[in-house]
CSV table of C-alpha atoms in Angstrom, one decimal:
chain,number,residue,atom,x,y,z
H,14,MET,CA,105.8,98.1,132.6
H,15,VAL,CA,103.6,98.3,129.6
H,16,PHE,CA,105.5,95.6,127.8
H,17,ILE,CA,105.3,93.3,130.8
H,18,SER,CA,101.6,94.0,131.3
H,19,GLY,CA,100.9,92.9,127.7
H,20,ILE,CA,102.7,89.5,128.4
H,21,ARG,CA,100.8,89.1,131.7
H,22,LEU,CA,97.5,89.8,129.9
H,23,ALA,CA,98.1,87.3,127.2
H,24,ALA,CA,99.1,84.6,129.7
H,25,ARG,CA,96.1,85.3,132.0
H,26,ILE,CA,93.7,85.0,129.0
H,27,VAL,CA,95.3,81.7,128.0
H,28,ASP,CA,95.3,80.3,131.5
H,29,ALA,CA,91.5,81.2,132.1
H,30,PRO,CA,89.0,78.4,131.7
H,31,CYS,CA,86.2,78.8,129.1
H,32,ASN,CA,83.5,79.1,131.8
H,33,MET,CA,85.3,82.4,132.7
H,34,MET,CA,87.0,83.3,129.3
H,35,HIS,CA,84.3,82.7,126.8
H,36,THR,CA,83.8,84.9,123.7
H,37,ASP,CA,81.8,87.5,125.5
H,38,ALA,CA,84.4,87.7,128.3
H,39,PHE,CA,87.2,88.1,125.6
H,40,LEU,CA,85.1,90.9,123.9
H,41,GLU,CA,85.0,92.8,127.3
H,42,LEU,CA,88.8,92.8,127.4
H,43,VAL,CA,88.9,94.1,123.8
H,44,ARG,CA,86.4,96.8,124.8
H,45,ALA,CA,88.4,97.7,128.0
H,46,ALA,CA,91.7,97.9,126.0
H,47,ALA,CA,89.9,100.1,123.3
H,48,LYS,CA,88.6,102.5,126.2
H,49,ARG,CA,92.1,102.8,127.6
H,50,LEU,CA,93.5,103.6,124.2
H,51,HIS,CA,90.6,105.9,123.1
H,52,ILE,CA,89.7,103.7,120.2
H,53,LYS,CA,86.3,102.7,119.0
H,54,PRO,CA,86.1,98.8,118.4
H,55,VAL,CA,84.4,97.2,115.6
H,56,ILE,CA,82.5,94.1,116.7
H,57,VAL,CA,80.4,91.8,114.6
H,58,GLN,CA,78.8,89.0,116.5
H,59,GLY,CA,76.3,86.1,116.1
H,60,GLU,CA,74.1,85.9,113.1
H,61,SER,CA,75.5,89.2,111.9
H,62,LEU,CA,78.7,87.3,111.0
H,63,GLU,CA,76.7,85.1,108.6
H,64,LYS,CA,74.9,88.0,107.1
H,65,LYS,CA,78.1,89.9,106.4
H,66,GLY,CA,79.8,86.8,104.9
H,67,PHE,CA,82.1,85.6,107.7
H,68,GLY,CA,81.2,81.9,107.1
H,69,GLY,CA,84.3,80.6,108.8
H,70,ILE,CA,84.0,82.3,112.1
H,71,TYR,CA,80.2,81.7,112.2
H,72,GLY,CA,80.3,78.1,111.1
H,73,VAL,CA,82.8,77.3,113.9
H,74,GLY,CA,81.2,78.9,116.7
H,75,LYS,CA,77.5,78.9,116.0
H,76,ALA,CA,76.7,75.9,118.3
H,77,ALA,CA,78.1,77.7,121.4
H,78,VAL,CA,76.0,79.5,124.0
H,79,HIS,CA,78.4,82.5,123.8
H,80,GLN,CA,78.2,83.5,120.1
H,81,PRO,CA,81.3,83.9,117.9
H,82,ALA,CA,82.6,87.2,117.0
H,83,LEU,CA,84.9,89.3,114.9
H,84,ALA,CA,86.5,92.2,116.8
H,85,VAL,CA,88.8,94.9,115.4
H,86,LEU,CA,90.9,97.5,117.0
H,87,SER,CA,92.5,100.2,114.8
H,88,HIS,CA,95.3,102.6,115.6
H,89,THR,CA,95.6,105.3,112.7
H,90,PRO,CA,98.1,107.9,113.6
H,91,GLU,CA,98.5,111.1,111.6
H,92,GLY,CA,101.4,110.7,109.0
H,93,ALA,CA,101.1,107.0,108.7
H,94,THR,CA,102.1,105.6,105.3
H,95,LYS,CA,101.6,101.9,105.8
H,96,SER,CA,99.0,99.5,107.2
H,97,ILE,CA,99.7,96.5,109.3
H,98,ALA,CA,97.1,93.9,110.5
H,99,TRP,CA,97.7,91.4,113.3
H,100,VAL,CA,95.1,88.6,113.1
H,101,GLY,CA,94.6,86.3,116.0
H,102,LYS,CA,93.0,83.0,116.4
H,103,GLY,CA,90.7,83.2,119.4
H,104,ILE,CA,89.2,79.8,119.9
H,105,VAL,CA,88.2,80.1,123.5
H,106,TYR,CA,87.7,76.3,123.8
H,107,ASP,CA,88.1,73.5,121.3
H,108,THR,CA,86.2,70.4,121.8
H,109,GLY,CA,87.0,69.4,118.1
H,110,GLY,CA,83.2,69.9,117.2
H,111,LEU,CA,81.4,66.8,115.9
H,112,CYS,CA,84.9,65.3,115.1
H,113,ILE,CA,85.2,65.4,118.8
H,114,LYS,CA,88.5,65.1,120.8
H,115,ASP,CA,89.0,62.3,123.3
H,116,ARG,CA,89.5,63.2,126.9
H,117,LEU,CA,93.3,63.3,126.9
H,118,HIS,CA,93.4,65.6,123.8
H,119,MET,CA,90.6,67.9,125.0
H,120,VAL,CA,92.2,68.8,128.3
H,121,GLY,CA,94.1,72.1,127.9
H,122,MET,CA,92.1,73.3,124.9
H,123,LYS,CA,91.3,76.6,126.8
H,124,ARG,CA,94.7,77.5,125.4
H,125,ASP,CA,93.5,77.6,121.8
H,126,CYS,CA,93.0,81.4,122.0
H,127,GLY,CA,96.7,82.0,122.5
H,128,GLY,CA,97.2,83.9,119.2
H,129,ALA,CA,94.4,86.3,119.9
H,130,ALA,CA,95.5,86.8,123.5
H,131,ALA,CA,99.1,87.7,122.4
H,132,ILE,CA,97.9,90.1,119.8
H,133,LEU,CA,95.7,91.9,122.3
H,134,GLY,CA,98.6,92.2,124.8
H,135,ALA,CA,100.9,93.4,122.0
H,136,PHE,CA,98.6,95.8,120.4
H,137,GLU,CA,97.9,97.7,123.6
H,138,ALA,CA,101.6,97.8,124.5
H,139,ALA,CA,102.6,98.9,121.0
H,140,VAL,CA,100.1,101.7,120.8
H,141,SER,CA,100.8,102.8,124.4
H,142,LEU,CA,104.5,103.1,123.7
H,143,GLY,CA,103.9,105.0,120.4
H,144,PHE,CA,103.4,103.3,116.9
H,145,ASN,CA,104.0,105.3,113.7
H,146,GLU,CA,102.0,103.3,111.2
H,147,ASN,CA,98.5,102.2,110.9
H,148,LEU,CA,98.1,99.1,113.2
H,149,HIS,CA,95.0,96.9,113.3
H,150,ALA,CA,94.3,94.0,115.6
H,151,VAL,CA,91.8,91.5,114.3
H,152,PHE,CA,90.3,89.0,116.7
H,153,CYS,CA,88.6,85.9,115.3
H,154,LEU,CA,86.7,84.6,118.4
H,155,ALA,CA,84.6,81.4,118.6
H,156,GLU,CA,84.1,78.3,120.9
H,157,ASN,CA,84.2,75.1,118.8
H,158,ALA,CA,81.3,73.5,120.6
H,159,VAL,CA,79.0,70.5,120.0
H,160,GLY,CA,75.3,71.0,119.6
H,161,PRO,CA,72.2,70.6,117.3
H,162,VAL,CA,73.3,73.3,114.9
H,163,ALA,CA,77.1,72.5,114.9
H,164,THR,CA,78.9,72.3,111.6
H,165,ARG,CA,79.0,68.7,110.2
H,166,PRO,CA,81.6,67.0,108.2
H,167,ASP,CA,80.6,67.4,104.5
H,168,ASP,CA,79.0,70.8,105.1
H,169,ILE,CA,80.2,73.5,102.7
H,170,HIS,CA,80.9,77.0,104.0
H,171,THR,CA,81.6,80.2,102.1
H,172,LEU,CA,84.2,82.3,103.7
H,173,TYR,CA,84.7,86.1,103.7
H,174,SER,CA,87.2,85.6,100.7
H,175,GLY,CA,84.4,84.2,98.7
H,176,LYS,CA,85.9,80.8,98.5
H,177,THR,CA,84.0,77.7,99.4
H,178,VAL,CA,85.4,75.1,101.8
H,179,GLU,CA,84.2,71.5,102.2
H,180,ILE,CA,84.4,70.5,105.9
H,181,ASN,CA,86.2,67.2,106.2
H,182,ASN,CA,87.3,67.8,109.8
H,183,THR,CA,85.5,70.0,112.3
H,184,ASP,CA,88.7,69.8,114.5
H,185,ALA,CA,90.6,71.9,111.9
H,186,GLU,CA,88.7,75.0,112.8
H,187,GLY,CA,91.3,77.6,113.5
H,188,ARG,CA,92.2,78.0,109.9
H,189,LEU,CA,88.6,78.7,109.1
H,190,VAL,CA,88.3,81.6,111.5
H,191,LEU,CA,91.7,82.9,110.4
H,192,GLY,CA,90.7,82.6,106.7
H,193,ASP,CA,87.9,85.1,107.5
H,194,GLY,CA,90.3,87.3,109.4
H,195,VAL,CA,93.0,87.7,106.9
H,196,ALA,CA,90.5,88.2,104.1
H,197,TYR,CA,89.0,91.1,106.1
H,198,ALA,CA,92.5,92.5,106.6
H,199,ARG,CA,93.0,92.6,102.9
H,200,LYS,CA,89.6,93.7,101.6
H,201,ASP,CA,88.5,96.1,104.4
H,202,LEU,CA,91.7,97.2,106.2
H,203,LYS,CA,93.8,97.4,103.0
H,204,ALA,CA,96.7,95.9,105.0
H,205,ASP,CA,100.2,96.0,103.4
H,206,VAL,CA,101.5,93.5,105.9
H,207,VAL,CA,99.2,90.8,107.5
H,208,VAL,CA,100.5,88.6,110.4
H,209,ASP,CA,98.3,86.0,111.7
H,210,MET,CA,99.1,84.2,115.0
H,211,ALA,CA,97.6,81.0,116.2
H,212,THR,CA,97.9,77.9,118.2
H,213,LEU,CA,97.1,76.2,115.0
H,214,THR,CA,98.6,72.6,114.8
H,215,GLY,CA,99.8,70.1,117.2
H,216,ALA,CA,102.2,69.2,114.5
H,217,GLN,CA,104.0,72.5,115.1
H,218,GLY,CA,105.7,71.1,118.2
H,219,ILE,CA,107.0,68.2,116.1
H,220,SER,CA,108.2,70.5,113.3
H,221,THR,CA,110.0,73.2,115.4
H,222,GLY,CA,109.8,71.9,119.0
H,223,ARG,CA,108.5,73.2,122.2
H,224,PHE,CA,110.4,76.4,122.4
H,225,HIS,CA,110.3,77.8,118.7
H,226,ALA,CA,107.2,79.0,117.1
H,227,ALA,CA,106.9,78.1,113.4
H,228,VAL,CA,106.9,80.8,110.8
H,229,LEU,CA,105.5,80.4,107.3
H,230,THR,CA,105.7,83.4,104.9
H,231,ASN,CA,105.6,84.5,101.2
H,232,ASN,CA,108.7,86.8,101.8
H,233,GLU,CA,112.1,85.5,102.4
H,234,GLU,CA,113.4,88.7,104.0
H,235,TRP,CA,110.6,88.6,106.6
H,236,GLU,CA,111.2,84.9,107.3
H,237,HIS,CA,114.8,85.9,108.2
H,238,SER,CA,113.6,89.0,110.2
H,239,CYS,CA,111.2,86.8,112.2
H,240,ALA,CA,114.0,84.5,113.3
H,241,ILE,CA,116.1,87.6,114.3
H,242,ALA,CA,113.2,89.1,116.3
H,243,GLY,CA,112.8,85.8,118.0
H,244,ARG,CA,116.3,85.7,119.2
H,245,ARG,CA,116.4,89.3,120.2
H,246,SER,CA,113.0,89.0,122.2
H,247,GLY,CA,113.3,85.5,123.5
H,248,ASP,CA,110.2,84.3,121.7
H,249,LEU,CA,112.1,82.0,119.5
H,250,VAL,CA,111.0,81.4,115.8
H,251,PHE,CA,112.1,78.9,113.2
H,252,PRO,CA,110.8,78.7,109.5
H,253,LEU,CA,108.7,76.1,107.8
H,254,PRO,CA,108.9,75.3,104.1
H,255,TYR,CA,106.7,77.6,101.9
H,256,SER,CA,105.8,75.5,98.9
H,257,PRO,CA,102.2,76.1,97.8
H,258,GLU,CA,102.8,74.5,94.5
H,259,LEU,CA,103.8,71.3,96.3
H,260,HIS,CA,101.5,71.3,99.4
H,261,PHE,CA,98.2,73.0,98.6
H,262,GLY,CA,96.9,70.1,96.6
H,263,GLU,CA,96.3,68.5,99.9
H,264,PHE,CA,93.1,70.4,100.1
H,265,ASN,CA,91.7,69.4,96.8
H,266,SER,CA,87.9,69.0,96.8
H,267,ALA,CA,85.5,67.6,94.1
H,268,VAL,CA,82.6,69.9,95.3
H,269,ALA,CA,84.2,73.1,96.6
H,270,ASP,CA,87.2,75.3,96.2
H,271,MET,CA,89.1,73.3,98.9
H,272,LYS,CA,88.7,71.0,101.9
H,273,ASN,CA,89.7,72.3,105.4
H,274,SER,CA,92.0,69.4,106.3
H,275,VAL,CA,94.8,67.6,104.4
H,276,ALA,CA,94.6,64.3,102.6
H,277,ASP,CA,98.0,63.2,103.9
H,278,ARG,CA,98.8,64.2,107.5
H,279,SER,CA,102.5,63.2,107.1
H,280,ASN,CA,103.1,65.8,104.4
H,281,ALA,CA,104.3,69.0,106.0
H,282,GLN,CA,101.1,69.3,108.0
H,283,SER,CA,101.9,72.7,109.7
H,284,SER,CA,102.9,74.2,106.4
H,285,CYS,CA,99.8,73.0,104.8
H,286,ALA,CA,97.6,74.5,107.6
H,287,GLY,CA,99.3,77.9,107.1
H,288,LEU,CA,98.8,77.6,103.3
H,289,PHE,CA,95.0,77.2,103.9
H,290,ILE,CA,95.0,80.6,105.6
H,291,HIS,CA,97.1,82.2,102.9
H,292,ALA,CA,94.7,80.9,100.2
H,293,HIS,CA,91.9,83.1,101.8
H,294,LEU,CA,94.2,86.1,101.8
H,295,GLY,CA,95.0,85.2,98.2
H,296,PHE,CA,98.2,83.8,96.7
H,297,ASP,CA,98.1,86.9,94.5
H,298,TYR,CA,98.3,89.1,97.5
H,299,PRO,CA,101.1,91.7,96.7
H,300,GLY,CA,101.9,92.5,100.3
H,301,VAL,CA,103.7,90.6,103.1
H,302,TRP,CA,102.0,87.7,104.8
H,303,VAL,CA,103.5,86.1,107.9
H,304,HIS,CA,101.9,83.1,109.7
H,305,LEU,CA,103.2,82.2,113.2
H,306,ASP,CA,102.1,78.9,114.7
H,307,ILE,CA,102.6,79.1,118.5
H,308,ALA,CA,100.9,75.9,119.6
H,309,ALA,CA,103.8,74.6,121.6
H,310,PRO,CA,105.6,77.7,123.0
H,311,CYS,CA,102.3,79.3,124.2
H,312,HIS,CA,102.5,77.1,127.3
H,313,ALA,CA,105.0,75.5,129.5
H,314,GLY,CA,103.4,72.5,131.3
H,315,GLU,CA,100.1,73.6,132.6
H,316,ARG,CA,100.8,77.3,132.6
H,317,ALA,CA,100.7,79.9,129.9
H,318,THR,CA,103.9,81.8,128.9
H,319,GLY,CA,102.6,84.9,127.2
H,320,TYR,CA,104.4,83.9,124.1
H,321,GLY,CA,103.9,86.2,121.1
H,322,VAL,CA,103.8,89.6,122.6
H,323,ALA,CA,107.5,90.1,122.7
H,324,VAL,CA,108.2,88.8,119.2
H,325,LEU,CA,105.5,91.0,117.6
H,326,MET,CA,106.6,94.2,119.3
H,327,THR,CA,110.3,93.4,118.3
H,328,LEU,CA,109.5,92.4,114.7
H,329,PHE,CA,107.8,95.9,114.3
H,330,GLY,CA,110.2,97.7,116.4
H,331,GLN,CA,111.2,100.0,113.6
H,332,SER,CA,107.7,101.4,113.6
H,333,SER,CA,107.8,102.1,117.3
H,334,LYS,CA,108.5,105.4,119.0
H,335,ASN,CA,110.3,103.5,121.8
H,336,PRO,CA,114.1,103.7,121.5
H,337,LEU,CA,114.7,100.2,122.8
H,338,LEU,CA,112.2,98.7,120.3
H,339,GLN,CA,113.7,100.7,117.6
H,340,PHE,CA,117.2,99.4,118.4
H,341,LEU,CA,116.0,95.8,118.6
H,342,GLY,CA,113.7,95.8,115.6
H,343,PRO,CA,115.0,94.1,112.5
H,344,GLU,CA,115.1,96.0,109.2
H,345,CYS,CA,111.8,94.8,107.5
H,346,GLU,CA,110.9,96.5,104.3
H,347,ILE,CA,107.2,97.2,103.9
H,348,ALA,CA,106.4,97.8,100.2
H,349,VAL,CA,103.1,99.7,99.7
H,350,ASP,CA,101.2,98.4,96.7
H,351,ASP,CA,97.9,100.0,96.0
H,352,SER,CA,97.1,98.0,92.9
H,353,ASP,CA,96.1,94.8,94.8
H,354,SER,CA,96.4,93.2,91.4
H,355,ASP,CA,96.7,89.6,90.2
H,356,ALA,CA,100.5,89.9,90.1
H,357,LYS,CA,102.6,87.6,92.2
H,358,PRO,CA,104.3,89.1,95.3
H,359,PRO,CA,107.5,90.9,94.3
H,360,PRO,CA,110.8,89.2,95.1
H,361,SER,CA,112.5,90.1,98.3
H,362,LYS,CA,115.4,92.5,98.2
H,363,LYS,CA,118.8,91.4,99.7
H,364,ARG,CA,119.9,93.3,102.6
H,365,LYS,CA,123.3,93.6,104.4
H,366,ALA,CA,123.9,91.0,107.0
H,367,ARG,CA,124.0,92.2,110.5
H,368,LYS,CA,126.2,90.6,113.3
H,369,ASP,CA,123.3,88.3,114.7
H,370,GLU,CA,122.3,87.0,111.4
């Protein structure tokens, strides 16, 4: 029942309109989950975001009545040896900002919080069933609204990573909030594994279709494990090409570290969007980074599916105390590296093939 409740919670959040599910309403759900799990949430909201350096989240959401926020739930059991962070895109509504969407493309943008919704449902279910490792849920919440103080194209924001971003498309906002989220996961949470989940690109549905989420990762073994977890859970996953040396040049800027939108929209657009997020975690990050773009499978027609809860719980099933999840969970190695040096991520180790691989 806990598993089912997590999926239903995710679907309910995604289905709710923004006049009901604004950032403050989402925060109330986070606080309620924290209370049930006996966890003290960390919440940074409004101008405090700017003061603490979260330029991505603040820049996207500052024009909205309900202010943007970073919320964190942390489960830290005794005996844990690894730290895992799930980072969710929680854009409660996306007008496109000053690069405003037209009527046909704006309808349905209440669903742009699907990643954060799935992570909230999965986190509560995973902790309730028993989770052996440190698990952090990071919610990057904002409404991409239009107003007098809205971010303009040509503005430059400094994200939590310390990197500067020239805004050339205010409708490429999800990667900005997630850039802050993954940087926080590395710098403050010291995560060995960072998974970000987002309804990031419309191009995802073209790349991997309506039913498969797209996965982009710096670790080949984890790419394979995501596909296995997808088949076992029913939340299907298919990989995107990971080639920062070929694709990251799409974000070249003459006045900042990078732009936030690609120069060529026909060049692996979903991969590029994921690489933008990875850049703020750092291409030198020694741990495992997994990006799941769930734009298409998070809904079927006009209703939410609750996509994301099942695949997250299955992917990390080996860390669960639940026997079924342990059985279903693929064998994912988590290498703990305390150096956080400039070295490149270590190559993946080969593992024995299982029947469903």
